[in-house]
PDB file of C-alpha atoms in Angstrom:
ATOM      1  CA  UNK A1483      67.299 -95.406  41.573  1.00 91.00           C
ATOM      2  CA  UNK A1484      66.239 -92.017  42.900  1.00 97.00           C
ATOM      3  CA  UNK A1485      63.191 -91.434  45.094  1.00 98.00           C
ATOM      4  CA  UNK A1486      61.619 -88.007  45.307  1.00 98.00           C
ATOM      5  CA  UNK A1487      59.861 -87.351  48.605  1.00 98.00           C
ATOM      6  CA  UNK A1488      57.825 -84.158  48.564  1.00 98.00           C
ATOM      7  CA  UNK A1489      56.046 -82.390  51.387  1.00 98.00           C
ATOM      8  CA  UNK A1490      56.827 -80.725  54.680  1.00 97.00           C
ATOM      9  CA  UNK A1491      59.615 -80.725  57.212  1.00 96.00           C
ATOM     10  CA  UNK A1492      58.637 -79.040  60.454  1.00 93.00           C
ATOM     11  CA  UNK A1493      59.348 -79.126  64.166  1.00 90.00           C
ATOM     12  CA  UNK A1494      57.288 -81.466  66.359  1.00 84.00           C
ATOM     13  CA  UNK A1495      57.062 -80.112  69.911  1.00 86.00           C
ATOM     14  CA  UNK A1496      56.644 -83.382  71.861  1.00 81.00           C
ATOM     15  CA  UNK A1497      56.045 -83.653  75.629  1.00 83.00           C
ATOM     16  CA  UNK A1498      58.977 -85.124  77.536  1.00 79.00           C
ATOM     17  CA  UNK A1499      58.845 -87.169  80.751  1.00 75.00           C
ATOM     18  CA  UNK A1500      58.440 -83.953  82.753  1.00 79.00           C
ATOM     19  CA  UNK A1501      55.649 -82.720  80.485  1.00 78.00           C
ATOM     20  CA  UNK A1502      57.826 -79.999  78.928  1.00 85.00           C
ATOM     21  CA  UNK A1503      57.682 -80.071  75.137  1.00 87.00           C
ATOM     22  CA  UNK A1504      60.959 -80.680  73.311  1.00 85.00           C
ATOM     23  CA  UNK A1505      61.519 -79.933  69.621  1.00 86.00           C
ATOM     24  CA  UNK A1506      62.092 -82.835  67.208  1.00 85.00           C
ATOM     25  CA  UNK A1507      62.499 -82.588  63.442  1.00 90.00           C
ATOM     26  CA  UNK A1508      59.354 -84.057  61.914  1.00 88.00           C
ATOM     27  CA  UNK A1509      56.672 -83.789  59.270  1.00 92.00           C
ATOM     28  CA  UNK A1510      55.356 -86.922  57.568  1.00 94.00           C
ATOM     29  CA  UNK A1511      57.271 -86.536  54.290  1.00 97.00           C
ATOM     30  CA  UNK A1512      60.518 -85.619  56.082  1.00 96.00           C
ATOM     31  CA  UNK A1513      60.123 -88.704  58.260  1.00 95.00           C
ATOM     32  CA  UNK A1514      59.630 -90.853  55.165  1.00 98.00           C
ATOM     33  CA  UNK A1515      62.668 -89.335  53.456  1.00 98.00           C
ATOM     34  CA  UNK A1516      64.776 -89.983  56.551  1.00 97.00           C
ATOM     35  CA  UNK A1517      63.514 -93.574  56.805  1.00 97.00           C
ATOM     36  CA  UNK A1518      64.361 -94.273  53.162  1.00 98.00           C
ATOM     37  CA  UNK A1519      67.821 -92.750  53.482  1.00 98.00           C
ATOM     38  CA  UNK A1520      68.525 -94.812  56.614  1.00 98.00           C
ATOM     39  CA  UNK A1521      67.626 -97.874  54.543  1.00 97.00           C
ATOM     40  CA  UNK A1522      70.348 -96.904  52.089  1.00 97.00           C
ATOM     41  CA  UNK A1523      68.283 -95.390  49.264  1.00 98.00           C
ATOM     42  CA  UNK A1524      69.006 -92.325  47.131  1.00 98.00           C
ATOM     43  CA  UNK A1525      66.459 -89.757  48.334  1.00 98.00           C
ATOM     44  CA  UNK A1526      65.878 -86.207  47.169  1.00 98.00           C
ATOM     45  CA  UNK A1527      63.660 -84.307  49.603  1.00 98.00           C
ATOM     46  CA  UNK A1528      61.628 -81.592  47.914  1.00 98.00           C
ATOM     47  CA  UNK A1529      60.409 -79.017  50.418  1.00 98.00           C
ATOM     48  CA  UNK A1530      60.666 -75.467  51.654  1.00 98.00           C
ATOM     49  CA  UNK A1531      63.313 -75.236  54.387  1.00 98.00           C
ATOM     50  CA  UNK A1532      63.737 -72.093  56.457  1.00 97.00           C
ATOM     51  CA  UNK A1533      66.986 -70.346  57.329  1.00 98.00           C
ATOM     52  CA  UNK A1534      65.708 -69.850  60.902  1.00 96.00           C
ATOM     53  CA  UNK A1535      67.038 -71.871  63.843  1.00 95.00           C
ATOM     54  CA  UNK A1536      64.460 -74.630  63.361  1.00 94.00           C
ATOM     55  CA  UNK A1537      65.143 -74.830  59.640  1.00 97.00           C
ATOM     56  CA  UNK A1538      68.883 -75.065  60.241  1.00 97.00           C
ATOM     57  CA  UNK A1539      68.245 -77.933  62.688  1.00 95.00           C
ATOM     58  CA  UNK A1540      65.985 -79.675  60.177  1.00 96.00           C
ATOM     59  CA  UNK A1541      68.505 -79.321  57.370  1.00 97.00           C
ATOM     60  CA  UNK A1542      71.316 -80.608  59.604  1.00 97.00           C
ATOM     61  CA  UNK A1543      69.376 -83.693  60.708  1.00 95.00           C
ATOM     62  CA  UNK A1544      68.247 -84.584  57.191  1.00 97.00           C
ATOM     63  CA  UNK A1545      71.773 -84.233  55.811  1.00 98.00           C
ATOM     64  CA  UNK A1546      73.194 -86.316  58.657  1.00 97.00           C
ATOM     65  CA  UNK A1547      70.902 -89.138  57.537  1.00 96.00           C
ATOM     66  CA  UNK A1548      72.136 -88.581  53.954  1.00 97.00           C
ATOM     67  CA  UNK A1549      68.859 -87.203  52.661  1.00 98.00           C
ATOM     68  CA  UNK A1550      69.740 -85.035  49.661  1.00 98.00           C
ATOM     69  CA  UNK A1551      68.465 -81.462  49.612  1.00 98.00           C
ATOM     70  CA  UNK A1552      69.708 -80.326  46.203  1.00 97.00           C
ATOM     71  CA  UNK A1553      66.128 -79.777  44.997  1.00 98.00           C
ATOM     72  CA  UNK A1554      64.779 -78.126  48.173  1.00 98.00           C
ATOM     73  CA  UNK A1555      63.948 -74.419  48.527  1.00 98.00           C
ATOM     74  CA  UNK A1556      65.938 -72.288  50.976  1.00 98.00           C
ATOM     75  CA  UNK A1557      63.653 -69.585  52.407  1.00 97.00           C
ATOM     76  CA  UNK A1558      63.810 -66.759  54.953  1.00 97.00           C
ATOM     77  CA  UNK A1559      60.220 -67.488  56.025  1.00 97.00           C
ATOM     78  CA  UNK A1560      59.786 -69.288  59.386  1.00 96.00           C
ATOM     79  CA  UNK A1561      59.458 -73.035  59.968  1.00 96.00           C
ATOM     80  CA  UNK A1562      56.063 -74.580  60.666  1.00 94.00           C
ATOM     81  CA  UNK A1563      55.598 -75.878  64.233  1.00 91.00           C
ATOM     82  CA  UNK A1564      53.476 -78.886  65.247  1.00 85.00           C
ATOM     83  CA  UNK A1565      52.440 -78.891  68.904  1.00 86.00           C
ATOM     84  CA  UNK A1566      52.037 -82.571  69.787  1.00 80.00           C
ATOM     85  CA  UNK A1567      49.831 -84.035  72.530  1.00 83.00           C
ATOM     86  CA  UNK A1568      50.161 -87.709  73.479  1.00 79.00           C
ATOM     87  CA  UNK A1569      47.319 -89.987  74.538  1.00 81.00           C
ATOM     88  CA  UNK A1570      47.629 -92.640  77.245  1.00 75.00           C
ATOM     89  CA  UNK A1571      48.544 -95.225  74.586  1.00 75.00           C
ATOM     90  CA  UNK A1572      51.195 -93.003  73.010  1.00 69.00           C
ATOM     91  CA  UNK A1573      49.012 -91.911  70.094  1.00 76.00           C
ATOM     92  CA  UNK A1574      49.694 -88.377  68.895  1.00 74.00           C
ATOM     93  CA  UNK A1575      47.415 -85.436  68.087  1.00 78.00           C
ATOM     94  CA  UNK A1576      48.608 -82.155  66.613  1.00 78.00           C
ATOM     95  CA  UNK A1577      48.085 -78.400  66.545  1.00 84.00           C
ATOM     96  CA  UNK A1578      49.917 -76.573  63.740  1.00 87.00           C
ATOM     97  CA  UNK A1579      51.382 -73.086  63.274  1.00 88.00           C
ATOM     98  CA  UNK A1580      51.262 -72.864  59.470  1.00 92.00           C
ATOM     99  CA  UNK A1581      50.560 -69.353  58.176  1.00 90.00           C
ATOM    100  CA  UNK A1582      53.364 -67.647  56.285  1.00 93.00           C
ATOM    101  CA  UNK A1583      55.910 -70.425  56.727  1.00 96.00           C
ATOM    102  CA  UNK A1584      58.624 -71.645  54.386  1.00 96.00           C
ATOM    103  CA  UNK A1585      57.274 -75.134  54.967  1.00 96.00           C
ATOM    104  CA  UNK A1586      54.346 -74.755  52.556  1.00 96.00           C
ATOM    105  CA  UNK A1587      55.814 -72.260  50.095  1.00 96.00           C
ATOM    106  CA  UNK A1588      55.472 -74.443  46.997  1.00 97.00           C
ATOM    107  CA  UNK A1589      55.785 -72.829  43.581  1.00 96.00           C
ATOM    108  CA  UNK A1590      56.460 -73.987  40.029  1.00 96.00           C
ATOM    109  CA  UNK A1591      59.248 -71.393  40.030  1.00 96.00           C
ATOM    110  CA  UNK A1592      61.445 -73.741  42.046  1.00 98.00           C
ATOM    111  CA  UNK A1593      59.918 -77.222  41.934  1.00 98.00           C
ATOM    112  CA  UNK A1594      62.209 -79.510  39.896  1.00 98.00           C
ATOM    113  CA  UNK A1595      61.451 -80.482  36.310  1.00 98.00           C
ATOM    114  CA  UNK A1596      60.759 -84.238  36.163  1.00 98.00           C
ATOM    115  CA  UNK A1597      61.718 -84.345  32.494  1.00 97.00           C
ATOM    116  CA  UNK A1598      65.197 -83.186  33.432  1.00 97.00           C
ATOM    117  CA  UNK A1599      65.786 -85.350  36.506  1.00 96.00           C
ATOM    118  CA  UNK A1600      63.581 -88.390  35.767  1.00 95.00           C
ATOM    119  CA  UNK A1601      62.870 -89.719  39.282  1.00 98.00           C
ATOM    120  CA  UNK A1602      61.935 -93.379  39.766  1.00 97.00           C
ATOM    121  CA  UNK A1603      59.265 -92.825  42.442  1.00 98.00           C
ATOM    122  CA  UNK A1604      57.467 -89.814  43.912  1.00 98.00           C
ATOM    123  CA  UNK A1605      56.226 -90.103  47.507  1.00 98.00           C
ATOM    124  CA  UNK A1606      53.941 -87.236  48.532  1.00 98.00           C
ATOM    125  CA  UNK A1607      51.344 -86.476  51.149  1.00 97.00           C
ATOM    126  CA  UNK A1608      50.371 -85.156  54.579  1.00 95.00           C
ATOM    127  CA  UNK A1609      49.612 -81.440  54.887  1.00 95.00           C
ATOM    128  CA  UNK A1610      51.347 -80.366  51.683  1.00 97.00           C
ATOM    129  CA  UNK A1611      48.561 -81.988  49.657  1.00 98.00           C
ATOM    130  CA  UNK A1612      45.724 -80.082  51.373  1.00 97.00           C
ATOM    131  CA  UNK A1613      47.053 -76.647  52.373  1.00 95.00           C
ATOM    132  CA  UNK A1614      46.249 -74.070  49.700  1.00 94.00           C
ATOM    133  CA  UNK A1615      47.603 -72.577  47.559  1.00 95.00           C
ATOM    134  CA  UNK A1616      50.644 -74.851  47.600  1.00 96.00           C
ATOM    135  CA  UNK A1617      48.526 -78.007  47.318  1.00 97.00           C
ATOM    136  CA  UNK A1618      47.125 -76.863  43.966  1.00 97.00           C
ATOM    137  CA  UNK A1619      50.621 -76.167  42.676  1.00 98.00           C
ATOM    138  CA  UNK A1620      51.834 -79.578  43.845  1.00 98.00           C
ATOM    139  CA  UNK A1621      48.939 -81.376  42.172  1.00 98.00           C
ATOM    140  CA  UNK A1622      49.677 -79.808  38.782  1.00 98.00           C
ATOM    141  CA  UNK A1623      53.359 -80.579  39.258  1.00 98.00           C
ATOM    142  CA  UNK A1624      52.642 -84.178  40.303  1.00 98.00           C
ATOM    143  CA  UNK A1625      50.667 -84.741  37.108  1.00 98.00           C
ATOM    144  CA  UNK A1626      53.881 -83.982  35.221  1.00 98.00           C
ATOM    145  CA  UNK A1627      55.937 -86.214  37.507  1.00 98.00           C
ATOM    146  CA  UNK A1628      53.468 -89.064  36.924  1.00 98.00           C
ATOM    147  CA  UNK A1629      54.583 -89.174  33.285  1.00 97.00           C
ATOM    148  CA  UNK A1630      57.960 -90.447  34.522  1.00 97.00           C
ATOM    149  CA  UNK A1631      57.375 -92.146  37.884  1.00 98.00           C
ATOM    150  CA  UNK A1632      54.643 -93.827  39.936  1.00 98.00           C
ATOM    151  CA  UNK A1633      53.155 -91.782  42.771  1.00 98.00           C
ATOM    152  CA  UNK A1634      52.875 -93.037  46.341  1.00 98.00           C
ATOM    153  CA  UNK A1635      50.309 -91.004  48.273  1.00 98.00           C
ATOM    154  CA  UNK A1636      49.973 -90.862  52.069  1.00 98.00           C
ATOM    155  CA  UNK A1637      47.113 -88.535  53.091  1.00 97.00           C
ATOM    156  CA  UNK A1638      48.092 -88.677  56.799  1.00 95.00           C
ATOM    157  CA  UNK A1639      44.862 -86.927  57.816  1.00 95.00           C
ATOM    158  CA  UNK A1640      45.125 -83.925  60.157  1.00 92.00           C
ATOM    159  CA  UNK A1641      41.598 -82.652  61.041  1.00 92.00           C
ATOM    160  CA  UNK A1642      43.172 -79.949  63.227  1.00 86.00           C
ATOM    161  CA  UNK A1643      44.242 -78.242  60.000  1.00 89.00           C
ATOM    162  CA  UNK A1644      41.216 -78.921  57.798  1.00 92.00           C
ATOM    163  CA  UNK A1645      38.119 -79.793  59.822  1.00 93.00           C
ATOM    164  CA  UNK A1646      35.752 -79.762  56.822  1.00 96.00           C
ATOM    165  CA  UNK A1647      35.382 -83.474  56.041  1.00 97.00           C
ATOM    166  CA  UNK A1648      33.917 -82.899  52.577  1.00 97.00           C
ATOM    167  CA  UNK A1649      36.799 -80.672  51.496  1.00 97.00           C
ATOM    168  CA  UNK A1650      39.327 -83.112  52.931  1.00 97.00           C
ATOM    169  CA  UNK A1651      37.686 -86.064  51.197  1.00 97.00           C
ATOM    170  CA  UNK A1652      37.677 -84.207  47.876  1.00 97.00           C
ATOM    171  CA  UNK A1653      41.401 -83.490  48.204  1.00 97.00           C
ATOM    172  CA  UNK A1654      42.219 -87.093  49.110  1.00 98.00           C
ATOM    173  CA  UNK A1655      40.129 -88.497  46.268  1.00 98.00           C
ATOM    174  CA  UNK A1656      41.823 -86.179  43.793  1.00 97.00           C
ATOM    175  CA  UNK A1657      45.279 -87.359  44.825  1.00 98.00           C
ATOM    176  CA  UNK A1658      44.244 -91.007  45.101  1.00 98.00           C
ATOM    177  CA  UNK A1659      43.056 -90.903  41.489  1.00 97.00           C
ATOM    178  CA  UNK A1660      46.582 -90.198  40.182  1.00 98.00           C
ATOM    179  CA  UNK A1661      48.442 -92.505  42.565  1.00 98.00           C
ATOM    180  CA  UNK A1662      49.761 -96.019  41.976  1.00 98.00           C
ATOM    181  CA  UNK A1663      50.087 -96.771  45.702  1.00 98.00           C
ATOM    182  CA  UNK A1664      48.099 -95.333  48.607  1.00 98.00           C
ATOM    183  CA  UNK A1665      49.208 -95.749  52.228  1.00 98.00           C
ATOM    184  CA  UNK A1666      46.550 -94.786  54.756  1.00 98.00           C
ATOM    185  CA  UNK A1667      45.681 -95.532  58.393  1.00 97.00           C
ATOM    186  CA  UNK A1668      42.429 -97.004  59.653  1.00 96.00           C
ATOM    187  CA  UNK A1669      41.982 -93.811  61.700  1.00 95.00           C
ATOM    188  CA  UNK A1670      42.348 -91.743  58.512  1.00 97.00           C
ATOM    189  CA  UNK A1671      39.662 -93.819  56.785  1.00 97.00           C
ATOM    190  CA  UNK A1672      37.327 -93.767  59.796  1.00 97.00           C
ATOM    191  CA  UNK A1673      37.458 -89.979  59.915  1.00 97.00           C
ATOM    192  CA  UNK A1674      37.159 -89.475  56.150  1.00 97.00           C
ATOM    193  CA  UNK A1675      34.452 -92.074  55.534  1.00 97.00           C
ATOM    194  CA  UNK A1676      32.448 -92.521  58.776  1.00 96.00           C
ATOM    195  CA  UNK A1677      30.299 -95.612  58.775  1.00 93.00           C
ATOM    196  CA  UNK A1678      31.918 -97.089  55.683  1.00 94.00           C
ATOM    197  CA  UNK A1679      33.835-100.354  55.626  1.00 93.00           C
ATOM    198  CA  UNK A1680      37.395 -99.421  54.672  1.00 92.00           C
ATOM    199  CA  UNK A1681      37.650-102.534  52.499  1.00 93.00           C
ATOM    200  CA  UNK A1682      34.979-100.957  50.290  1.00 95.00           C
ATOM    201  CA  UNK A1683      36.947 -97.712  50.052  1.00 97.00           C
ATOM    202  CA  UNK A1684      40.179 -99.517  49.163  1.00 97.00           C
ATOM    203  CA  UNK A1685      38.354-101.661  46.583  1.00 97.00           C
ATOM    204  CA  UNK A1686      37.073 -98.521  44.904  1.00 97.00           C
ATOM    205  CA  UNK A1687      40.547 -96.979  44.807  1.00 98.00           C
ATOM    206  CA  UNK A1688      41.933-100.143  43.247  1.00 98.00           C
ATOM    207  CA  UNK A1689      39.148-100.260  40.662  1.00 96.00           C
ATOM    208  CA  UNK A1690      39.987 -96.632  39.867  1.00 95.00           C
ATOM    209  CA  UNK A1691      43.606 -97.540  39.069  1.00 96.00           C
ATOM    210  CA  UNK A1692      45.698 -97.922  42.233  1.00 98.00           C
ATOM    211  CA  UNK A1693      47.848-101.065  42.176  1.00 98.00           C
ATOM    212  CA  UNK A1694      48.171-101.284  45.968  1.00 98.00           C
ATOM    213  CA  UNK A1695      46.454 -99.784  48.997  1.00 98.00           C
ATOM    214  CA  UNK A1696      48.117-100.323  52.378  1.00 98.00           C
ATOM    215  CA  UNK A1697      46.081 -99.740  55.544  1.00 98.00           C
ATOM    216  CA  UNK A1698      47.953 -99.417  58.844  1.00 97.00           C
ATOM    217  CA  UNK A1699      46.061-100.322  62.017  1.00 96.00           C
ATOM    218  CA  UNK A1700      48.486 -99.534  64.828  1.00 91.00           C
ATOM    219  CA  UNK A1701      49.090-102.488  67.134  1.00 90.00           C
ATOM    220  CA  UNK A1702      46.590-104.527  65.089  1.00 94.00           C
ATOM    221  CA  UNK A1703      48.990-104.694  62.146  1.00 97.00           C
ATOM    222  CA  UNK A1704      48.813-103.867  58.453  1.00 98.00           C
ATOM    223  CA  UNK A1705      46.596-104.956  55.553  1.00 98.00           C
ATOM    224  CA  UNK A1706      47.548-104.647  51.890  1.00 98.00           C
ATOM    225  CA  UNK A1707      44.852-104.650  49.211  1.00 98.00           C
ATOM    226  CA  UNK A1708      45.427-105.396  45.513  1.00 98.00           C
ATOM    227  CA  UNK A1709      43.238-106.571  42.631  1.00 97.00           C
ATOM    228  CA  UNK A1710      44.157-110.133  43.682  1.00 96.00           C
ATOM    229  CA  UNK A1711      42.798-109.750  47.214  1.00 96.00           C
ATOM    230  CA  UNK A1712      44.169-108.782  50.613  1.00 97.00           C
ATOM    231  CA  UNK A1713      47.178-109.738  52.731  1.00 98.00           C
ATOM    232  CA  UNK A1714      47.337-109.131  56.478  1.00 98.00           C
ATOM    233  CA  UNK A1715      50.210-109.133  58.984  1.00 98.00           C
ATOM    234  CA  UNK A1716      50.290-108.637  62.739  1.00 97.00           C
ATOM    235  CA  UNK A1717      51.751-105.605  64.456  1.00 94.00           C
ATOM    236  CA  UNK A1718      55.102-105.830  66.234  1.00 92.00           C
ATOM    237  CA  UNK A1719      54.999-106.472  69.979  1.00 90.00           C
ATOM    238  CA  UNK A1720      56.856-103.521  71.515  1.00 90.00           C
ATOM    239  CA  UNK A1721      56.703-100.986  74.350  1.00 90.00           C
ATOM    240  CA  UNK A1722      55.417 -97.775  72.790  1.00 89.00           C
ATOM    241  CA  UNK A1723      57.269 -94.524  73.491  1.00 87.00           C
ATOM    242  CA  UNK A1724      55.091 -92.675  70.974  1.00 84.00           C
ATOM    243  CA  UNK A1725      53.650 -93.334  67.523  1.00 86.00           C
ATOM    244  CA  UNK A1726      55.212 -90.321  65.790  1.00 83.00           C
ATOM    245  CA  UNK A1727      56.626 -91.373  62.413  1.00 90.00           C
ATOM    246  CA  UNK A1728      55.386 -94.982  62.519  1.00 94.00           C
ATOM    247  CA  UNK A1729      53.134 -94.683  59.476  1.00 96.00           C
ATOM    248  CA  UNK A1730      55.818 -92.743  57.627  1.00 97.00           C
ATOM    249  CA  UNK A1731      58.210 -95.630  58.229  1.00 97.00           C
ATOM    250  CA  UNK A1732      55.676 -98.030  56.716  1.00 98.00           C
ATOM    251  CA  UNK A1733      55.505 -95.790  53.657  1.00 98.00           C
ATOM    252  CA  UNK A1734      59.284 -95.942  53.300  1.00 98.00           C
ATOM    253  CA  UNK A1735      59.284 -99.739  53.403  1.00 98.00           C
ATOM    254  CA  UNK A1736      56.586 -99.839  50.703  1.00 98.00           C
ATOM    255  CA  UNK A1737      58.646 -97.526  48.491  1.00 98.00           C
ATOM    256  CA  UNK A1738      61.708 -99.694  49.116  1.00 98.00           C
ATOM    257  CA  UNK A1739      59.783-102.762  47.943  1.00 98.00           C
ATOM    258  CA  UNK A1740      58.587-100.929  44.833  1.00 97.00           C
ATOM    259  CA  UNK A1741      62.178-100.074  43.951  1.00 96.00           C
ATOM    260  CA  UNK A1742      63.561-103.533  44.613  1.00 96.00           C
ATOM    261  CA  UNK A1743      60.692-105.703  43.344  1.00 97.00           C
ATOM    262  CA  UNK A1744      58.416-103.536  41.211  1.00 96.00           C
ATOM    263  CA  UNK A1745      54.810-102.581  41.934  1.00 96.00           C
ATOM    264  CA  UNK A1746      53.279-105.515  40.074  1.00 95.00           C
ATOM    265  CA  UNK A1747      55.219-107.992  42.215  1.00 97.00           C
ATOM    266  CA  UNK A1748      53.673-106.670  45.430  1.00 98.00           C
ATOM    267  CA  UNK A1749      51.012-109.330  45.836  1.00 97.00           C
ATOM    268  CA  UNK A1750      50.706-112.598  47.746  1.00 97.00           C
ATOM    269  CA  UNK A1751      53.765-113.783  49.639  1.00 97.00           C
ATOM    270  CA  UNK A1752      55.937-110.943  48.360  1.00 98.00           C
ATOM    271  CA  UNK A1753      53.471-108.432  49.747  1.00 98.00           C
ATOM    272  CA  UNK A1754      53.229-110.373  53.002  1.00 98.00           C
ATOM    273  CA  UNK A1755      57.006-110.255  53.445  1.00 98.00           C
ATOM    274  CA  UNK A1756      57.015-106.530  52.685  1.00 98.00           C
ATOM    275  CA  UNK A1757      54.239-105.773  55.169  1.00 98.00           C
ATOM    276  CA  UNK A1758      55.933-107.826  57.877  1.00 98.00           C
ATOM    277  CA  UNK A1759      59.125-105.834  57.351  1.00 98.00           C
ATOM    278  CA  UNK A1760      57.049-102.636  57.513  1.00 98.00           C
ATOM    279  CA  UNK A1761      55.398-103.736  60.778  1.00 97.00           C
ATOM    280  CA  UNK A1762      58.759-104.511  62.382  1.00 97.00           C
ATOM    281  CA  UNK A1763      60.228-101.198  61.186  1.00 97.00           C
ATOM    282  CA  UNK A1764      57.202 -99.254  62.458  1.00 96.00           C
ATOM    283  CA  UNK A1765      57.511-101.032  65.800  1.00 96.00           C
ATOM    284  CA  UNK A1766      61.121 -99.916  66.135  1.00 96.00           C
ATOM    285  CA  UNK A1767      60.058 -96.335  65.374  1.00 95.00           C
ATOM    286  CA  UNK A1768      57.306 -96.521  68.013  1.00 94.00           C
ATOM    287  CA  UNK A1769      59.793 -97.726  70.622  1.00 94.00           C
ATOM    288  CA  UNK A1770      61.669 -94.405  70.362  1.00 90.00           C
ATOM    289  CA  UNK A1771      60.720 -90.815  71.158  1.00 83.00           C
ATOM    290  CA  UNK A1772      60.054 -88.762  68.041  1.00 78.00           C
ATOM    291  CA  UNK A1773      60.348 -89.909  64.442  1.00 84.00           C
ATOM    292  CA  UNK A1774      63.457 -92.102  64.591  1.00 91.00           C
ATOM    293  CA  UNK A1775      63.051 -94.862  61.977  1.00 95.00           C
ATOM    294  CA  UNK A1776      65.394 -97.874  61.909  1.00 97.00           C
ATOM    295  CA  UNK A1777      68.628 -98.140  59.973  1.00 97.00           C
ATOM    296  CA  UNK A1778      69.125-100.882  57.419  1.00 96.00           C
ATOM    297  CA  UNK A1779      71.241-103.000  59.792  1.00 96.00           C
ATOM    298  CA  UNK A1780      68.423-103.001  62.358  1.00 97.00           C
ATOM    299  CA  UNK A1781      66.193-104.814  59.874  1.00 96.00           C
ATOM    300  CA  UNK A1782      68.753-107.379  58.822  1.00 94.00           C
ATOM    301  CA  UNK A1783      67.056-110.713  58.261  1.00 91.00           C
ATOM    302  CA  UNK A1784      63.536-109.223  58.385  1.00 91.00           C
TER     303      UNK A1784
END
């Protein structure tokens, strides 16, 4: 089965031990694609990738993890940079250099035809779904993809890019309405819907058609919501290097479970097992600098 992961690959500039920022290949969708490929899945990453030094590094790293780039755009425009700041608990905040980059140069001229390739799942999200005009193009394209494959949406909220909460909420709601699975953090929900209980938000998304909503809560673990109720697992006990890529790793594990078990099977004990595996995988990612998700052998027996 083939998974399409669509969105951005960029360079995260992350502070090292001496405080000097070091470049790491990142971007939520790229992290998810890498995580899925490390788990042994057939992944086509659909993105704009620059021919500049950063783009060459991104392409090299993705290919080394056996992420396929046959459907990606090669562009002479520069690569987007994310300047990362780390809190005392390892949590990350971001400042982005976006304008005029290859990273968000989405167009129907090059996006692949789902009728020709027939993917099994589309995972999409993060900045690509809110930065205009590419986000509008991707939405129209995703509607076509949805005729062939379920959509997994990860909003991965970045207020530094779009500070207008109403506009951000409208974009998220639009994408949530066409998605079969939504993966979101409690921080995302708290920012988008201040004062609201996130169980109410997830219940509404499920009543509107989503089969599964997964809420990550950092060290507090993960909750999965379906029409049958909720399932909760604890977070992994680890020493945090940083949290970059942790949520993206959870998204990859959810996609893996969809492929192997089917969406409708992701309830009850099956969902609990999946979320536990996701928590362990996210913990491994958090124990490393940058977005370095686990390989399949590291999750053996989980």
